[in-house]
mmCIF file with all atom_site columns, C-alpha atoms in Angstrom:
data_model
loop_
_atom_site.group_PDB
_atom_site.id
_atom_site.type_symbol
_atom_site.label_atom_id
_atom_site.label_alt_id
_atom_site.label_comp_id
_atom_site.label_asym_id
_atom_site.label_entity_id
_atom_site.label_seq_id
_atom_site.pdbx_PDB_ins_code
_atom_site.Cartn_x
_atom_site.Cartn_y
_atom_site.Cartn_z
_atom_site.occupancy
_atom_site.B_iso_or_equiv
_atom_site.pdbx_formal_charge
_atom_site.auth_seq_id
_atom_site.auth_comp_id
_atom_site.auth_asym_id
_atom_site.auth_atom_id
_atom_site.pdbx_PDB_model_num
ATOM 1  C CA . MET A 1 1  ? 17.815  -40.619 -58.074 1.00 0.00 ? 1  MET A CA 1
ATOM 2  C CA . GLY A 1 2  ? 19.140  -41.095 -54.538 1.00 0.00 ? 2  GLY A CA 1
ATOM 3  C CA . TYR A 1 3  ? 17.412  -40.001 -51.352 1.00 0.00 ? 3  TYR A CA 1
ATOM 4  C CA . THR A 1 4  ? 18.489  -40.102 -47.719 1.00 0.00 ? 4  THR A CA 1
ATOM 5  C CA . VAL A 1 5  ? 15.765  -40.999 -45.234 1.00 0.00 ? 5  VAL A CA 1
ATOM 6  C CA . LYS A 1 6  ? 15.554  -38.184 -42.648 1.00 0.00 ? 6  LYS A CA 1
ATOM 7  C CA . GLN A 1 7  ? 16.207  -39.415 -39.127 1.00 0.00 ? 7  GLN A CA 1
ATOM 8  C CA . LYS A 1 8  ? 13.032  -37.789 -37.717 1.00 0.00 ? 8  LYS A CA 1
ATOM 9  C CA . LEU A 1 9  ? 10.887  -40.082 -39.880 1.00 0.00 ? 9  LEU A CA 1
ATOM 10 C CA . LEU A 1 10 ? 12.225  -43.166 -38.248 1.00 0.00 ? 10 LEU A CA 1
ATOM 11 C CA . PRO A 1 11 ? 11.858  -44.443 -34.668 1.00 0.00 ? 11 PRO A CA 1
ATOM 12 C CA . HIS A 1 12 ? 14.795  -43.334 -32.499 1.00 0.00 ? 12 HIS A CA 1
ATOM 13 C CA . SER A 1 13 ? 16.251  -46.811 -32.476 1.00 0.00 ? 13 SER A CA 1
ATOM 14 C CA . MET A 1 14 ? 16.732  -46.900 -36.233 1.00 0.00 ? 14 MET A CA 1
ATOM 15 C CA . SER A 1 15 ? 19.459  -45.177 -38.198 1.00 0.00 ? 15 SER A CA 1
ATOM 16 C CA . SER A 1 16 ? 18.996  -44.091 -41.808 1.00 0.00 ? 16 SER A CA 1
ATOM 17 C CA . LYS A 1 17 ? 20.897  -45.119 -44.879 1.00 0.00 ? 17 LYS A CA 1
ATOM 18 C CA . SER A 1 18 ? 20.525  -44.011 -48.478 1.00 0.00 ? 18 SER A CA 1
ATOM 19 C CA . ILE A 1 19 ? 19.906  -46.069 -51.569 1.00 0.00 ? 19 ILE A CA 1
ATOM 20 C CA . THR A 1 20 ? 19.823  -45.218 -55.225 1.00 0.00 ? 20 THR A CA 1
ATOM 21 C CA . ILE A 1 21 ? 16.986  -46.525 -57.426 1.00 0.00 ? 21 ILE A CA 1
ATOM 22 C CA . ARG A 1 22 ? 16.014  -46.091 -61.079 1.00 0.00 ? 22 ARG A CA 1
ATOM 23 C CA . LEU A 1 23 ? 12.330  -45.446 -61.793 1.00 0.00 ? 23 LEU A CA 1
ATOM 24 C CA . PRO A 1 24 ? 10.536  -45.413 -65.104 1.00 0.00 ? 24 PRO A CA 1
ATOM 25 C CA . GLU A 1 25 ? 9.778   -41.798 -65.993 1.00 0.00 ? 25 GLU A CA 1
ATOM 26 C CA . PRO A 1 26 ? 5.976   -42.177 -65.581 1.00 0.00 ? 26 PRO A CA 1
ATOM 27 C CA . LEU A 1 27 ? 6.369   -43.676 -62.150 1.00 0.00 ? 27 LEU A CA 1
ATOM 28 C CA . HIS A 1 28 ? 8.822   -40.886 -61.151 1.00 0.00 ? 28 HIS A CA 1
ATOM 29 C CA . ASP A 1 29 ? 6.338   -38.270 -62.382 1.00 0.00 ? 29 ASP A CA 1
ATOM 30 C CA . GLN A 1 30 ? 3.609   -39.980 -60.310 1.00 0.00 ? 30 GLN A CA 1
ATOM 31 C CA . LEU A 1 31 ? 5.860   -39.927 -57.268 1.00 0.00 ? 31 LEU A CA 1
ATOM 32 C CA . ASN A 1 32 ? 6.580   -36.230 -57.726 1.00 0.00 ? 32 ASN A CA 1
ATOM 33 C CA . ASP A 1 33 ? 2.838   -35.461 -58.094 1.00 0.00 ? 33 ASP A CA 1
ATOM 34 C CA . TYR A 1 34 ? 1.956   -37.581 -55.078 1.00 0.00 ? 34 TYR A CA 1
ATOM 35 C CA . ALA A 1 35 ? 4.576   -35.902 -52.900 1.00 0.00 ? 35 ALA A CA 1
ATOM 36 C CA . LEU A 1 36 ? 3.472   -32.399 -53.950 1.00 0.00 ? 36 LEU A CA 1
ATOM 37 C CA . GLU A 1 37 ? -0.243  -33.162 -53.492 1.00 0.00 ? 37 GLU A CA 1
ATOM 38 C CA . ASN A 1 38 ? 0.370   -34.553 -50.057 1.00 0.00 ? 38 ASN A CA 1
ATOM 39 C CA . GLY A 1 39 ? 2.901   -31.996 -48.868 1.00 0.00 ? 39 GLY A CA 1
ATOM 40 C CA . ILE A 1 40 ? 5.555   -34.558 -48.231 1.00 0.00 ? 40 ILE A CA 1
ATOM 41 C CA . SER A 1 41 ? 9.059   -35.241 -49.684 1.00 0.00 ? 41 SER A CA 1
ATOM 42 C CA . LYS A 1 42 ? 9.595   -38.029 -52.174 1.00 0.00 ? 42 LYS A CA 1
ATOM 43 C CA . THR A 1 43 ? 11.692  -39.731 -49.511 1.00 0.00 ? 43 THR A CA 1
ATOM 44 C CA . GLN A 1 44 ? 8.736   -39.729 -47.136 1.00 0.00 ? 44 GLN A CA 1
ATOM 45 C CA . ALA A 1 45 ? 6.470   -41.149 -49.873 1.00 0.00 ? 45 ALA A CA 1
ATOM 46 C CA . VAL A 1 46 ? 8.939   -43.932 -50.759 1.00 0.00 ? 46 VAL A CA 1
ATOM 47 C CA . VAL A 1 47 ? 9.683   -44.817 -47.106 1.00 0.00 ? 47 VAL A CA 1
ATOM 48 C CA . ALA A 1 48 ? 5.908   -45.025 -46.336 1.00 0.00 ? 48 ALA A CA 1
ATOM 49 C CA . ALA A 1 49 ? 5.234   -47.101 -49.464 1.00 0.00 ? 49 ALA A CA 1
ATOM 50 C CA . ILE A 1 50 ? 8.071   -49.601 -48.794 1.00 0.00 ? 50 ILE A CA 1
ATOM 51 C CA . SER A 1 51 ? 7.160   -49.798 -45.111 1.00 0.00 ? 51 SER A CA 1
ATOM 52 C CA . GLN A 1 52 ? 3.522   -50.447 -45.943 1.00 0.00 ? 52 GLN A CA 1
ATOM 53 C CA . TYR A 1 53 ? 4.511   -53.102 -48.537 1.00 0.00 ? 53 TYR A CA 1
ATOM 54 C CA . LEU A 1 54 ? 6.763   -54.851 -45.981 1.00 0.00 ? 54 LEU A CA 1
ATOM 55 C CA . GLY A 1 55 ? 4.283   -54.435 -43.128 1.00 0.00 ? 55 GLY A CA 1
ATOM 56 C CA . VAL A 1 56 ? 6.691   -52.275 -41.139 1.00 0.00 ? 56 VAL A CA 1
ATOM 57 C CA . GLU A 1 57 ? 5.488   -49.339 -38.997 1.00 0.00 ? 57 GLU A CA 1
ATOM 58 C CA . GLN A 1 58 ? 8.023   -46.536 -39.575 1.00 0.00 ? 58 GLN A CA 1
ATOM 59 C CA . VAL A 1 59 ? 6.443   -43.323 -38.451 1.00 0.00 ? 59 VAL A CA 1
ATOM 60 C CA . SER A 1 60 ? 5.965   -42.390 -34.857 1.00 0.00 ? 60 SER A CA 1
ATOM 61 C CA . VAL A 1 61 ? 2.726   -40.795 -33.611 1.00 0.00 ? 61 VAL A CA 1
ATOM 62 C CA . ILE A 1 62 ? 4.542   -37.499 -32.986 1.00 0.00 ? 62 ILE A CA 1
ATOM 63 C CA . THR A 1 63 ? 5.901   -37.458 -36.561 1.00 0.00 ? 63 THR A CA 1
ATOM 64 C CA . ARG A 1 64 ? 2.461   -38.214 -37.950 1.00 0.00 ? 64 ARG A CA 1
ATOM 65 C CA . MET A 1 65 ? 1.092   -35.274 -35.985 1.00 0.00 ? 65 MET A CA 1
ATOM 66 C CA . GLU A 1 66 ? 3.851   -33.052 -37.354 1.00 0.00 ? 66 GLU A CA 1
ATOM 67 C CA . LEU A 1 67 ? 3.020   -34.173 -40.897 1.00 0.00 ? 67 LEU A CA 1
ATOM 68 C CA . LEU A 1 68 ? -0.675  -33.580 -40.353 1.00 0.00 ? 68 LEU A CA 1
ATOM 69 C CA . GLU A 1 69 ? 0.011   -30.120 -38.957 1.00 0.00 ? 69 GLU A CA 1
ATOM 70 C CA . GLN A 1 70 ? 2.142   -29.300 -41.995 1.00 0.00 ? 70 GLN A CA 1
ATOM 71 C CA . ARG A 1 71 ? -0.600  -30.457 -44.341 1.00 0.00 ? 71 ARG A CA 1
ATOM 72 C CA . MET A 1 72 ? -3.195  -28.458 -42.362 1.00 0.00 ? 72 MET A CA 1
ATOM 73 C CA . GLU A 1 73 ? -1.057  -25.356 -42.644 1.00 0.00 ? 73 GLU A CA 1
ATOM 74 C CA . MET A 1 74 ? -0.761  -25.888 -46.415 1.00 0.00 ? 74 MET A CA 1
ATOM 75 C CA . LEU A 1 75 ? -4.550  -26.363 -46.729 1.00 0.00 ? 75 LEU A CA 1
ATOM 76 C CA . GLU A 1 76 ? -5.265  -23.249 -44.662 1.00 0.00 ? 76 GLU A CA 1
ATOM 77 C CA . ALA A 1 77 ? -2.893  -21.216 -46.787 1.00 0.00 ? 77 ALA A CA 1
ATOM 78 C CA . HIS A 1 78 ? -4.603  -22.544 -49.888 1.00 0.00 ? 78 HIS A CA 1
ATOM 79 C CA . LEU A 1 79 ? -7.986  -21.596 -48.493 1.00 0.00 ? 79 LEU A CA 1
ATOM 80 C CA . ARG A 1 80 ? -6.808  -18.084 -47.672 1.00 0.00 ? 80 ARG A CA 1
ATOM 81 C CA . ARG A 1 81 ? -5.571  -17.701 -51.237 1.00 0.00 ? 81 ARG A CA 1
ATOM 82 C CA . LEU A 1 82 ? -9.103  -18.601 -52.359 1.00 0.00 ? 82 LEU A CA 1
ATOM 83 C CA . GLY A 1 83 ? -10.507 -15.942 -49.963 1.00 0.00 ? 83 GLY A CA 1
ATOM 84 C CA . VAL A 1 84 ? -11.908 -18.455 -47.476 1.00 0.00 ? 84 VAL A CA 1
ATOM 85 C CA . ASN A 1 85 ? -11.315 -18.072 -43.755 1.00 0.00 ? 85 ASN A CA 1
ATOM 86 C CA . PRO A 1 86 ? -9.973  -21.450 -42.626 1.00 0.00 ? 86 PRO A CA 1
ATOM 87 C CA . GLN A 1 87 ? -10.722 -20.834 -38.939 1.00 0.00 ? 87 GLN A CA 1
ATOM 88 C CA . ILE A 1 88 ? -13.567 -23.039 -37.671 1.00 0.00 ? 88 ILE A CA 1
ATOM 89 C CA . PRO A 1 89 ? -15.030 -21.903 -34.375 1.00 0.00 ? 89 PRO A CA 1
ATOM 90 C CA . LEU A 1 90 ? -14.820 -24.551 -31.648 1.00 0.00 ? 90 LEU A CA 1
ATOM 91 C CA . LYS A 1 91 ? -17.991 -25.298 -29.723 1.00 0.00 ? 91 LYS A CA 1
#
């Protein structure tokens, strides 16, 4: 399985390169589940995990906000499918 890190996930000063890794099937399944549950790509999950392991900050604040907005949109869509209005009035 080979994934290319998307440029927008990295600070502007870093370029992206791809690697190919082999994962045991159970770990690959967990990676798939994690990515789906969190609304991110497998690449994003792997980059975040490796960065955390190495103590490297890889995601800009703007990118974090974009990811959070995507996750919020997914949650709101899920709530609408359940018949719940996701809009919370601001005070």
